[in-house]
Short mmCIF file of C-alpha atoms in Angstrom, two decimals:
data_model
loop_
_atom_site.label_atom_id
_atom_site.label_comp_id
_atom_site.label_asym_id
_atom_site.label_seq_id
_atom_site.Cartn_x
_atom_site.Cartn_y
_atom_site.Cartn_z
CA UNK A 79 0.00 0.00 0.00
CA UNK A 80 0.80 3.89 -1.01
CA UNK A 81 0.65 6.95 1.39
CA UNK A 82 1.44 10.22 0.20
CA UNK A 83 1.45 11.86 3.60
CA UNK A 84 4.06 14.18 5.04
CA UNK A 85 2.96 14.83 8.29
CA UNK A 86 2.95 18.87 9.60
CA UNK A 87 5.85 19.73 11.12
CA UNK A 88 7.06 22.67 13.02
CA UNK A 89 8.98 24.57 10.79
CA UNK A 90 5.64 24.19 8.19
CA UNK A 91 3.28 26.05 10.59
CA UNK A 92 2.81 29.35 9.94
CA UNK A 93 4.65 31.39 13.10
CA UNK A 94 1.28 33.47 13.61
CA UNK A 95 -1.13 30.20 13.79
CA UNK A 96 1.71 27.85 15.73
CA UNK A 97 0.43 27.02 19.56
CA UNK A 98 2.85 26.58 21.99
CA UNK A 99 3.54 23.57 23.90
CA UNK A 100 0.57 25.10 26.93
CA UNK A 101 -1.63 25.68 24.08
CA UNK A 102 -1.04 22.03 22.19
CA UNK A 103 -1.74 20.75 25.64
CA UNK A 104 -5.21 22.08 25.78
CA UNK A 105 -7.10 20.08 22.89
CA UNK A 106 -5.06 16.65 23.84
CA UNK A 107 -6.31 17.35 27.54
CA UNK A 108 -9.41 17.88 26.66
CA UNK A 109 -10.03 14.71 24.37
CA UNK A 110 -8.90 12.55 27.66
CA UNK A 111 -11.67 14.22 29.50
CA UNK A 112 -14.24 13.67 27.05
CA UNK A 113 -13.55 10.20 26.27
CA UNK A 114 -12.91 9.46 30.27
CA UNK A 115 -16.14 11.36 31.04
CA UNK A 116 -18.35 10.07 28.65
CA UNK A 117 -17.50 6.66 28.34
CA UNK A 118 -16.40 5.67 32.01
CA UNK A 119 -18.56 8.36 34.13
CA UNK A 120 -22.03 8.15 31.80
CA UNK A 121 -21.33 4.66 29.99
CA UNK A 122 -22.04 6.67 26.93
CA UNK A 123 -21.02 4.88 23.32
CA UNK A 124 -17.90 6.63 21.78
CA UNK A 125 -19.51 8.54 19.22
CA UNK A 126 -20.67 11.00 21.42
CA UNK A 127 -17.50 11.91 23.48
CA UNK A 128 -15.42 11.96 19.82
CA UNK A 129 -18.28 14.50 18.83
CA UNK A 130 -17.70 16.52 21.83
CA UNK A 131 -14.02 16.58 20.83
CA UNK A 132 -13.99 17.15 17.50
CA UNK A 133 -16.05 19.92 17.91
CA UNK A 134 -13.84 21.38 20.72
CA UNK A 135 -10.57 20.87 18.33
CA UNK A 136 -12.34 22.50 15.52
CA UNK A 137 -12.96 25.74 17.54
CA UNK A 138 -9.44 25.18 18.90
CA UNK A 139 -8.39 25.39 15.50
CA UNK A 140 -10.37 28.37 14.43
CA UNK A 141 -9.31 30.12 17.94
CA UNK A 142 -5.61 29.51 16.12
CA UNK A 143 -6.75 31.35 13.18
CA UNK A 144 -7.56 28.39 11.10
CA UNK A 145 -10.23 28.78 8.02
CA UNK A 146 -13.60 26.30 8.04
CA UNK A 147 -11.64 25.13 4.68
CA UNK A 148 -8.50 24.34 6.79
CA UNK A 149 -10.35 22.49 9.30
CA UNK A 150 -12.42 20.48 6.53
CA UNK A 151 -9.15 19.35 4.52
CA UNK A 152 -7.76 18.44 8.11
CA UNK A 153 -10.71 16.07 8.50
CA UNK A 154 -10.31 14.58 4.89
CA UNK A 155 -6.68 14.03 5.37
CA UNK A 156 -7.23 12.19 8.27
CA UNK A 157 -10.19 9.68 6.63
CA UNK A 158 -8.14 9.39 3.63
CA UNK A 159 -5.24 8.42 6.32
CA UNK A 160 -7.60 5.82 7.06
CA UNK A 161 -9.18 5.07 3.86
CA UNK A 162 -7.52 0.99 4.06
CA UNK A 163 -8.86 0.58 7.17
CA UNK A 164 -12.43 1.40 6.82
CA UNK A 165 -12.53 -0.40 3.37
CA UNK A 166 -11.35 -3.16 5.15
CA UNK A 167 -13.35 -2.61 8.05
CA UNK A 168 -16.78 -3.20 5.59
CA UNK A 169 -15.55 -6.29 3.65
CA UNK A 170 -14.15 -7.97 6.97
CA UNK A 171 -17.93 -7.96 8.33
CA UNK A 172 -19.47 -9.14 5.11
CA UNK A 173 -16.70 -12.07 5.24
CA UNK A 174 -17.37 -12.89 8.34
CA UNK A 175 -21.30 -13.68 7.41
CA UNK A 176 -20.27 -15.69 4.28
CA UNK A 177 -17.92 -17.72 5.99
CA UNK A 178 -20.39 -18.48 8.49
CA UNK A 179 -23.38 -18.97 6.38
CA UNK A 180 -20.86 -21.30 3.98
CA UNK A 181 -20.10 -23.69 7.22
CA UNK A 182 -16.20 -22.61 6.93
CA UNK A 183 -16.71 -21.08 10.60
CA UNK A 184 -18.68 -23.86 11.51
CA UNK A 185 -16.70 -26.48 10.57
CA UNK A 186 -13.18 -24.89 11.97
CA UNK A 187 -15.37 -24.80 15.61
CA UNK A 188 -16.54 -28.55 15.01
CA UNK A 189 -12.99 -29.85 14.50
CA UNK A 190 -11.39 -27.94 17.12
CA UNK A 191 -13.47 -29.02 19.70
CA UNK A 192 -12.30 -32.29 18.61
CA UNK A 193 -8.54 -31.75 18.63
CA UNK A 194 -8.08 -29.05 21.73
CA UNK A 195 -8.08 -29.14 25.44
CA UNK A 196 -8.75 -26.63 27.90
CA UNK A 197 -5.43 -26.87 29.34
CA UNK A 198 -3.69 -26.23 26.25
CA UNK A 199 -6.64 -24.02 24.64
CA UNK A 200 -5.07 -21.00 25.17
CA UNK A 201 -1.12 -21.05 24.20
CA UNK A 202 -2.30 -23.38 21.11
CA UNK A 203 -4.38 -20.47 19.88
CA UNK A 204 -1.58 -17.54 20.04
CA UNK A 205 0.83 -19.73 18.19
CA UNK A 206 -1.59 -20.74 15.56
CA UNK A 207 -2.71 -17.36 15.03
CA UNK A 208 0.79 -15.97 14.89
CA UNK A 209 1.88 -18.64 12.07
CA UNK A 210 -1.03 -17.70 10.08
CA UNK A 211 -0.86 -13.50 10.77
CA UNK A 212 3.05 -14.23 9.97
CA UNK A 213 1.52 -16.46 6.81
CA UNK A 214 -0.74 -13.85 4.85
CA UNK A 215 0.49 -10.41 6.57
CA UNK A 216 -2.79 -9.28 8.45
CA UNK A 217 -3.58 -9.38 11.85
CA UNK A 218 -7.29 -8.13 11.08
CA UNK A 219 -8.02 -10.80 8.93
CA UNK A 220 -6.53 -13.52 11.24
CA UNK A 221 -8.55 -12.38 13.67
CA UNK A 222 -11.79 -11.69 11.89
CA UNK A 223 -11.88 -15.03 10.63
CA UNK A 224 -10.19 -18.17 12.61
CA UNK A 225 -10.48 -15.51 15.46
CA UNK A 226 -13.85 -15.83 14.99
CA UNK A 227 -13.58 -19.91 15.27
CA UNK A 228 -11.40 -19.73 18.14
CA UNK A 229 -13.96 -17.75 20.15
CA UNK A 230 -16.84 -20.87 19.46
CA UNK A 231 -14.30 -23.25 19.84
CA UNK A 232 -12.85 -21.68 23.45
CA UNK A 233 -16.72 -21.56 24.53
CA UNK A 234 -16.91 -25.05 23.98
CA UNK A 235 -13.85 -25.92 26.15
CA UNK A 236 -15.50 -23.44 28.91
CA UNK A 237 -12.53 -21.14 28.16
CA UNK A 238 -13.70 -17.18 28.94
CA UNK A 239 -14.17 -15.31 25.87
CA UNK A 240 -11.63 -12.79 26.90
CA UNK A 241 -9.21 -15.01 27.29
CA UNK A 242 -9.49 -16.85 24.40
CA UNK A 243 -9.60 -13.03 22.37
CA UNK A 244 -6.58 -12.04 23.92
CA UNK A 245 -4.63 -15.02 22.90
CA UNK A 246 -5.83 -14.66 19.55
CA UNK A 247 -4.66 -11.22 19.13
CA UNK A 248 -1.86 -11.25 20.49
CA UNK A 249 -0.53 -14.23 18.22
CA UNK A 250 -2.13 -12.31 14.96
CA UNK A 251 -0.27 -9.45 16.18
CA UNK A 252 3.17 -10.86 17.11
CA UNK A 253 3.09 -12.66 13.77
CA UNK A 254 2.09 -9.40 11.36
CA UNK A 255 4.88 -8.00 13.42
CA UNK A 256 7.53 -10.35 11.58
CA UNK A 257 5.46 -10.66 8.47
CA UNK A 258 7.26 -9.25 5.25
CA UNK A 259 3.43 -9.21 3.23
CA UNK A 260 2.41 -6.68 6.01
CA UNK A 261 1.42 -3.51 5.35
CA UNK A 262 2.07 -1.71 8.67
CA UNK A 263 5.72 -3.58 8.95
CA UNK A 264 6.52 -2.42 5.13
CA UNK A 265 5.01 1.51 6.25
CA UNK A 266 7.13 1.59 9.08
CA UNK A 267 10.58 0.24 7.21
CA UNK A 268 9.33 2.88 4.08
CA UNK A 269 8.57 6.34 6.10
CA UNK A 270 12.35 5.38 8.14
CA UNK A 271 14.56 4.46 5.23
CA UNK A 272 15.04 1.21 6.47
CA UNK A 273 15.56 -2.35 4.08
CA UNK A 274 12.53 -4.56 4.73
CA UNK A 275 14.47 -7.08 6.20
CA UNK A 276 16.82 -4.93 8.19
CA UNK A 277 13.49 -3.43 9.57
CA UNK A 278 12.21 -7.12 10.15
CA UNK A 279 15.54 -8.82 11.86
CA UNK A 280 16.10 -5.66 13.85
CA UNK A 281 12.23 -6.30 15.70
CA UNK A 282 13.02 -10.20 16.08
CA UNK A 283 14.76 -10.24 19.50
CA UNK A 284 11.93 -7.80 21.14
CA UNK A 285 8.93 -9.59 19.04
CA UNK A 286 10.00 -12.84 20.35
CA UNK A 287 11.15 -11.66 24.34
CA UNK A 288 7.08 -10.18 24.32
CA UNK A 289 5.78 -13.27 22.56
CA UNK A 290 7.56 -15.80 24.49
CA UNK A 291 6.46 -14.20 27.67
CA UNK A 292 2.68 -13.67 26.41
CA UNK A 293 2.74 -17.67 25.28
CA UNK A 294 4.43 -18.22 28.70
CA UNK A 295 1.43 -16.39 30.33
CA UNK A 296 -1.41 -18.17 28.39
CA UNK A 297 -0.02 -21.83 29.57
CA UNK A 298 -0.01 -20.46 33.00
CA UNK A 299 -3.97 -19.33 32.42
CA UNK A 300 -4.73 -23.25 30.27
CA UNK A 301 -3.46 -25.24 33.38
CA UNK A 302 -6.20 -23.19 35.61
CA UNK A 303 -8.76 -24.61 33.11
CA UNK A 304 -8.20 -27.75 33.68
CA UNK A 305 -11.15 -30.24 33.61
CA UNK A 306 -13.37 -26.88 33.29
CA UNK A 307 -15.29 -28.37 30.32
CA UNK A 308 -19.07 -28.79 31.53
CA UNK A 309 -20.61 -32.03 31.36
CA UNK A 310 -21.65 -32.47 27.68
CA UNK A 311 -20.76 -28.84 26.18
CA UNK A 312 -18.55 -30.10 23.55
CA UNK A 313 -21.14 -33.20 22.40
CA UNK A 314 -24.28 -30.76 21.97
CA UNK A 315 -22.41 -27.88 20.29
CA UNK A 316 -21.09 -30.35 17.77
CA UNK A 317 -24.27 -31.67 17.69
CA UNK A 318 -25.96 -28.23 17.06
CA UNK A 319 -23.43 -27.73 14.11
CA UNK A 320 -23.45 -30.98 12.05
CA UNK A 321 -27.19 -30.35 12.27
CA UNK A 322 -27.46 -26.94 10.58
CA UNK A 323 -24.14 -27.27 8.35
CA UNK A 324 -22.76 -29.96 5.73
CA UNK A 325 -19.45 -29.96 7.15
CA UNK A 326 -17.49 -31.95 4.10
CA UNK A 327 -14.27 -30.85 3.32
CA UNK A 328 -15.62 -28.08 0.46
CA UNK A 329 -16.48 -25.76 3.15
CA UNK A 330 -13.27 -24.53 3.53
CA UNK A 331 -12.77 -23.46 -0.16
CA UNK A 332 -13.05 -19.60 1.07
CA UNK A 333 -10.20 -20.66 4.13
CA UNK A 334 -8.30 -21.86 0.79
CA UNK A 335 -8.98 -19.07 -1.68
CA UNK A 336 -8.27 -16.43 1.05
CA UNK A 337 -5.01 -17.40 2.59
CA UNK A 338 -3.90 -18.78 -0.48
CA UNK A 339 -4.12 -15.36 -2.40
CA UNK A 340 -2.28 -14.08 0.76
CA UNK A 341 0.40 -16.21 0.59
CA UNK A 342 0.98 -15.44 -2.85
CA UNK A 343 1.36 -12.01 -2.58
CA UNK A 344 -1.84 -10.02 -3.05
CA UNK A 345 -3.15 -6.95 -1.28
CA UNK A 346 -5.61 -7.67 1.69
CA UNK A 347 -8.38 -5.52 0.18
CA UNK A 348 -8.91 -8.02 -2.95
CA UNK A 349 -7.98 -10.81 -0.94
CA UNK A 350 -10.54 -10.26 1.40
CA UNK A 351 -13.19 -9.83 -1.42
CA UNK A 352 -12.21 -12.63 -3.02
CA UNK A 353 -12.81 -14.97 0.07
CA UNK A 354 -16.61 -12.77 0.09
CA UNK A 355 -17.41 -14.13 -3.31
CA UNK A 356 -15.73 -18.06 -1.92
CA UNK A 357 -17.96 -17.90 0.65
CA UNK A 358 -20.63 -17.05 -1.23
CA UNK A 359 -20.20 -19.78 -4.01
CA UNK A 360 -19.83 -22.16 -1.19
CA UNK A 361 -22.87 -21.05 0.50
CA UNK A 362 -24.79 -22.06 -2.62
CA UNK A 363 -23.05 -25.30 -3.81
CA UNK A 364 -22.78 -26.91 -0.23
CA UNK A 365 -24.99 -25.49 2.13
CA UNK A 366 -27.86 -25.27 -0.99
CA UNK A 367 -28.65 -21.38 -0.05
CA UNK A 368 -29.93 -19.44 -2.75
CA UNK A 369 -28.55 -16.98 -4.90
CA UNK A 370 -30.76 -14.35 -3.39
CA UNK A 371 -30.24 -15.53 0.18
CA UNK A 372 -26.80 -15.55 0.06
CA UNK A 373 -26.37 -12.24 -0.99
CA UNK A 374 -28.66 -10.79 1.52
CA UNK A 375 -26.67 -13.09 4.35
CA UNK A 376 -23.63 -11.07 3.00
CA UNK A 377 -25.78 -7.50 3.24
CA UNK A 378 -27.50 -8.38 6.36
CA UNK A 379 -25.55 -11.28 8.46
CA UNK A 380 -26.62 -14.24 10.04
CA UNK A 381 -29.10 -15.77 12.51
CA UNK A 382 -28.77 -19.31 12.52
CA UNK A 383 -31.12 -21.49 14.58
CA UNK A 384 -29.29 -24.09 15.47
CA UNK A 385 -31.79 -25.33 18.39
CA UNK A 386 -28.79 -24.31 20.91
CA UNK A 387 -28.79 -20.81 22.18
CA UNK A 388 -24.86 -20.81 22.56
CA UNK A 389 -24.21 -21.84 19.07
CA UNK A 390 -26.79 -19.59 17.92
CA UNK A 391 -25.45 -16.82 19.44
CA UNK A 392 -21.97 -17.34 18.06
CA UNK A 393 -22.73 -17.44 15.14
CA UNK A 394 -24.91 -14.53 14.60
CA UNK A 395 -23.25 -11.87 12.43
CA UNK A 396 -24.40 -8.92 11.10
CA UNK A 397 -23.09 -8.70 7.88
CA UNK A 398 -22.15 -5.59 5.74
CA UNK A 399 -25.11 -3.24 7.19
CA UNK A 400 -23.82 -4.71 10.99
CA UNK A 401 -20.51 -2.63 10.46
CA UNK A 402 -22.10 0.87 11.01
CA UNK A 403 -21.68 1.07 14.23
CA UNK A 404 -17.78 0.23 14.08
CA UNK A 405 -17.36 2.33 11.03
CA UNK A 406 -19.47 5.31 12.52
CA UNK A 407 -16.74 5.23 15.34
CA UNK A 408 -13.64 4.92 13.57
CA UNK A 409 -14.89 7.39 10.98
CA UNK A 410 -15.11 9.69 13.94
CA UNK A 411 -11.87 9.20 15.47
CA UNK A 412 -9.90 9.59 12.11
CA UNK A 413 -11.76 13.14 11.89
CA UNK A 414 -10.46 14.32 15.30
CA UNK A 415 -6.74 12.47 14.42
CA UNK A 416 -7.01 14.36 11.26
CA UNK A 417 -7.75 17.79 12.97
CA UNK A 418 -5.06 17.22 15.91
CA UNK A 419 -2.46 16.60 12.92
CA UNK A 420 -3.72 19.56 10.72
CA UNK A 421 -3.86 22.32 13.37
CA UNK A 422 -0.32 21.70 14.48
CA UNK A 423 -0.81 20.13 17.97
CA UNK A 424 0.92 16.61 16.94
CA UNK A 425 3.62 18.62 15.67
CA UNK A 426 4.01 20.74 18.56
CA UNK A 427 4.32 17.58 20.59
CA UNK A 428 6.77 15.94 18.95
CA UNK A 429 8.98 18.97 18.88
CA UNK A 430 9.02 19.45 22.36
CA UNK A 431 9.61 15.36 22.37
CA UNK A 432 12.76 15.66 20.43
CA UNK A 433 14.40 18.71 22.41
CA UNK A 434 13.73 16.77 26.18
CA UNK A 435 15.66 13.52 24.75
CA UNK A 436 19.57 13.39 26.14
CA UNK A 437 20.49 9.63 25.15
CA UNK A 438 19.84 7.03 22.59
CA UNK A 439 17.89 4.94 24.96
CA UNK A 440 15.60 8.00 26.04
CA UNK A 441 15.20 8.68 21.97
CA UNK A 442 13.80 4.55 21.67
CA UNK A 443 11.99 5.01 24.33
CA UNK A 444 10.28 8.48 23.59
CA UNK A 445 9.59 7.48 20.41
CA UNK A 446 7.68 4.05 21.31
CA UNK A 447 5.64 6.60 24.02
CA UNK A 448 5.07 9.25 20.94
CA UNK A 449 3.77 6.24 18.95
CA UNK A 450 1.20 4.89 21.98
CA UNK A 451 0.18 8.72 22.60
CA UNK A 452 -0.54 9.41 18.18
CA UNK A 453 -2.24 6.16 18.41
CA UNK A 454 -4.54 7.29 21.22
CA UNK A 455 -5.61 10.61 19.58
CA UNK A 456 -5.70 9.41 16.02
CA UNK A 457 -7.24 6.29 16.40
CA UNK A 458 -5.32 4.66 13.70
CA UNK A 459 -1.79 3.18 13.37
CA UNK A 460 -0.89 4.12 10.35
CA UNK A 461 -0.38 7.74 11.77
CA UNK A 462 1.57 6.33 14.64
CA UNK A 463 3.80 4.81 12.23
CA UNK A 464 4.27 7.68 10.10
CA UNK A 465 4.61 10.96 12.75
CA UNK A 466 7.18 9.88 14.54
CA UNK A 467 8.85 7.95 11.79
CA UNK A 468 9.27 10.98 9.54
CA UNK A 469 9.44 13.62 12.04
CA UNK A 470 12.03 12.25 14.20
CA UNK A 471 14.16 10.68 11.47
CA UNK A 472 17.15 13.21 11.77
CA UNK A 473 17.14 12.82 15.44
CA UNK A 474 18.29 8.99 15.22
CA UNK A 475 20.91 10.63 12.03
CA UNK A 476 22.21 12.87 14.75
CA UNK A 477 22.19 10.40 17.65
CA UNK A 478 24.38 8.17 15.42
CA UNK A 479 21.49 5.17 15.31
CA UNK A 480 20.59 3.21 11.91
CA UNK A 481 17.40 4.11 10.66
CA UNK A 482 16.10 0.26 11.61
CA UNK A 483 16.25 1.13 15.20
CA UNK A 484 13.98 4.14 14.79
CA UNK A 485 11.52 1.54 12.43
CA UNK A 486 11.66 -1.19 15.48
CA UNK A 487 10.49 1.55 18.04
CA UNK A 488 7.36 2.97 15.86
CA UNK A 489 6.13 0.09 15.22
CA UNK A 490 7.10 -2.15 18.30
CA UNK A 491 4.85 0.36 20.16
CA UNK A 492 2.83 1.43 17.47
CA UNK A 493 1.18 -1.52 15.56
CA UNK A 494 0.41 -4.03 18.77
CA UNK A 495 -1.10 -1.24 21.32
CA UNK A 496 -3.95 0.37 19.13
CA UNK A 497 -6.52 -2.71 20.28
CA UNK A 498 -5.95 -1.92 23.68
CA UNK A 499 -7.95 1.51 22.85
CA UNK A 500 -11.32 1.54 22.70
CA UNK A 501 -11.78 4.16 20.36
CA UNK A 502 -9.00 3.20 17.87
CA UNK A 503 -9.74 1.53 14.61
CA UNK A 504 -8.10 -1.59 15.70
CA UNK A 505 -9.59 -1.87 19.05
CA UNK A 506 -13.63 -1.27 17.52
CA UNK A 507 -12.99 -3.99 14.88
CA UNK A 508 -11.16 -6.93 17.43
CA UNK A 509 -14.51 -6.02 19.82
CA UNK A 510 -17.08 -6.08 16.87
CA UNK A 511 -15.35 -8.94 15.37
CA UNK A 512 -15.10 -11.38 18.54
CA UNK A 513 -18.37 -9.30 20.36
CA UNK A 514 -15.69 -9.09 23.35
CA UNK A 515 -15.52 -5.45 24.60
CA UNK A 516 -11.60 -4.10 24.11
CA UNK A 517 -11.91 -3.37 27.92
CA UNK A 518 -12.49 -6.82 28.58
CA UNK A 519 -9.99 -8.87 26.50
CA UNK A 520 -7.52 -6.16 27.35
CA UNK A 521 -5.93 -7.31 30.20
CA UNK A 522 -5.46 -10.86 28.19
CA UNK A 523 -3.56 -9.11 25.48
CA UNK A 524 -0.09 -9.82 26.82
CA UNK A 525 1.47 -9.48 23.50
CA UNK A 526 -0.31 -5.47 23.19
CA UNK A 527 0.94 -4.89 27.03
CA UNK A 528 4.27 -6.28 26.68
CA UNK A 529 5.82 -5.33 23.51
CA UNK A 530 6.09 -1.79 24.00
CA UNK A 531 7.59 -2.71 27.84
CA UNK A 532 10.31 -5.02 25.87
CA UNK A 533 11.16 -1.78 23.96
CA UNK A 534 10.97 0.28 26.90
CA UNK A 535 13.39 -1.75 28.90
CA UNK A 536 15.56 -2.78 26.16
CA UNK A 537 16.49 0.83 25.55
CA UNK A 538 16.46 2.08 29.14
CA UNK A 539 19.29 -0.86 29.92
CA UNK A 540 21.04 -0.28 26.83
CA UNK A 541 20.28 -3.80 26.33
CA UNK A 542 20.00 -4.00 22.25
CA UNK A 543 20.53 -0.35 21.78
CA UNK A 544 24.02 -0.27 19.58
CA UNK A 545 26.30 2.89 21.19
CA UNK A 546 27.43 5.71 19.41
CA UNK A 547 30.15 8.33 19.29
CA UNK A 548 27.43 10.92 19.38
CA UNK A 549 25.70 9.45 22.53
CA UNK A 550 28.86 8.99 24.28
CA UNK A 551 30.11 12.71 23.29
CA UNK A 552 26.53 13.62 25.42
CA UNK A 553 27.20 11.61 28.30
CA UNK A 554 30.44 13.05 28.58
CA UNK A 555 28.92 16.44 28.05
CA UNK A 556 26.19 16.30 31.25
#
């Protein structure tokens, strides 16, 4: 994927409209309140406190002198930012529906209830999910799909939802992380400089340290499940399945068309359309659905009635029309990213970022917090990829560090940590897609929680951070 973005720096505001590090304080401060107010005080969805602060950044913004025309192209910058995502975003949903209607989600639940355990439920499902994130190059997809499987499956085994979400994630993650066909791990080696696989070998030692300990952690949480399953769970949700679905072998024709097209190289956008149109064909030619029907389970979702509530309820989608409310909020956030960026605040930030910084460890570190912080008040991770990797780029030049250490910190931080929001892009679609709340599979997301602490430590220790004349000529200095 293409960006043409430069993001606004310092030195591109005009002198009379720049706001000083106070003033760049004021709209950040007040999106925190918003969000904390509205969504943890009143319980209200996120639309309304991302209203409230768009609305107070766009008189910010004319306060600074800004035209209504400024303040509009702000807004389409940041959408178009986030164009991928919310195309995405749609044809994940519709997927979803097919695959279910076809019996490809079905079936994957049916077969893993055969082969899995409680015990081992858990670190099972982060490695899988990492080899097949690592496989085709998106974490949404791996997620949206055997994610999806993994969550019917887990129920079966008596394995909380949030748990089982959390492991999922953070093995989709950790393997997009060390996936060449990504598109977040190629933005982040583009917008730094860096070769690919400079960028990709220089994240290895911090991807695994995070992974290790997050597989580590999910063991730990399997052997607590232990002979957990309730008395006949496992028979009647089989039972529920292989009496609603043909589960032969051709149901997983879309699993095949998908990850193959993956695999051999193609953008997720017509990947993902072409495993629509897979699950649609299959839909008809195995499950007997009609043309009609299956089209409208694509436009509308599912609502099987599989004469088990549990089953029924996990596999209840809501097809293209059901991603509204998810697109509604991103749509939102990339608005308010888009107006943060265009009035200057961002930039603001990360100039005062780059002055405080005395050592190369500080400079990893700052940059992985810059990266958490854009990802907050964008809502997307593309920007908190891109901000920091082109605006602190001659920082790392002076510090006497190769450009792949500045590409490991963005997106370390960056890529993993954006489904731990609830308002970012990433965190709306891993809650619609499993119908876990972000707040609630959050605290099982070791991989999200503990790849930005491996950065933070490796740099703080020096541990992994290569020294320089430059940073030595500064510690000599203080």
């Amino acid at each position: 994927m293409t960006f043409d973005f430069t993001p606004t720096s310092v030195d591109d505001l005009d002198p009379e409209r720049r706001p000083s590090f106070g003033l760049a304080l004021v709209p950040v401060l007040a999106v925190i309140v918003f969000l904390g107010i509205g969504s943890a005080l009143f319980g209200l969805a996120p639309h309304v406190p991302l209203l409230w602060s768009i609305v107070f950044v766009g008189a910010y913004g004319r306060y600074l002198g800004y035209r209504w025309s400024d303040l509009s192209e702000g807004i389409s910058n940041g959408l178009l930012m986030g164009l991928q995502a919310l195309l995405i975003l749609f044809t994940i949903y519709a997927l979803i529906a097919t695959w279910v209607d076809a019996g490809t989600i079905p079936a994957m639940m049916y077969y893993g209830l055969e082969l899995l355990t409680p015990t081992v439920f858990l670190p099972v499902t982060a490695v899988l999910a990492a080899v097949v994130a690592f496989s085709i190059g998106s974490s949404w997809t791996t997620v949206g799909t055997l994610g999806v499987a993994f969550v019917g499956i887990g129920a079966g085994l008596g394995v909380p939802a949030p748990m089982t979400v959390g492991a999922v994630i953070s093995g989709a993650y950790a393997g997009d992380k060390q996936s060449p066909l990504s598109d977040t791990t190629n933005l982040a080696a583009g917008v730094t400089n860096t070769p690919l696989y400079d960028h990709i070998y220089r994240m290895r030692t911090g991807t695994a340290v995070a992974f290790g300990l997050a597989v580590a952690g999910f063991a730990a949480l399997g052997l607590r499940r232990s002979g957990e399953i309730p008395v006949g769970r496992v028979a009647e949700i089989q039972t529920a399945l292989a009496g609603t679905y043909d589960l032969s072998v051709l149901v997983f024709l879309p699993l095949a068309v998908t990850f193959g097209l993956a695999l051999y190289g193609y953008p997720a956008l017509p990947t993902l359309v072409a495993g629509v149109f897979a699950g649609v064909f299959t839909s008809i030619l195995v499950q007997g659905t009609g043309f009609v029907a299956a089209w409208e389970v694509f436009m509308n979702g599912t609502a099987p009635e599989t004469g088990t509530d549990l089953v029924n309820d996990l596999l209840a989608t809501g097809g293209l029309t059901g991603s509204a409310w998810t697109i509604t909020v991103v749509v939102a956030a990339l608005s308010l990213g888009g107006l943060l960026e265009h009035t200057g605040v961002l930039a603001v930030l990360a100039d005062r970022l780059s002055r405080g910084i005395r050592s190369s460890g500080g400079l990893i570190a700052g940059t992985g917090l810059s990266a958490i912080l854009i990802n907050a008040l964008t809502a997307q991770q593309y920007m908190s990829i891109v901000m920091p990797g082109l605006t602190l780029r001659n920082l790392y030049e002076e510090f006497g560090l190769d450009s792949e250490e500045l590409s490991r910190a963005v997106e370390a931080a960056g890529t993993p940590t954006g489904a731990l929001i609830p308002w970012h892009a990433g965190g709306v679609f891993m809650a619609s897609a499993t119908d876990v709340p972000t707040l609630e599979y959050a605290p099982f997301y070791l991989f999200g929680l503990l790849s930005p602490l491996v950065l933070f430590a490796m740099a703080l220790t020096g541990r992994g951070v290569p020294t320089s004349r430059r940073t030595e000529r500064a510690q000599t200095a203080d």
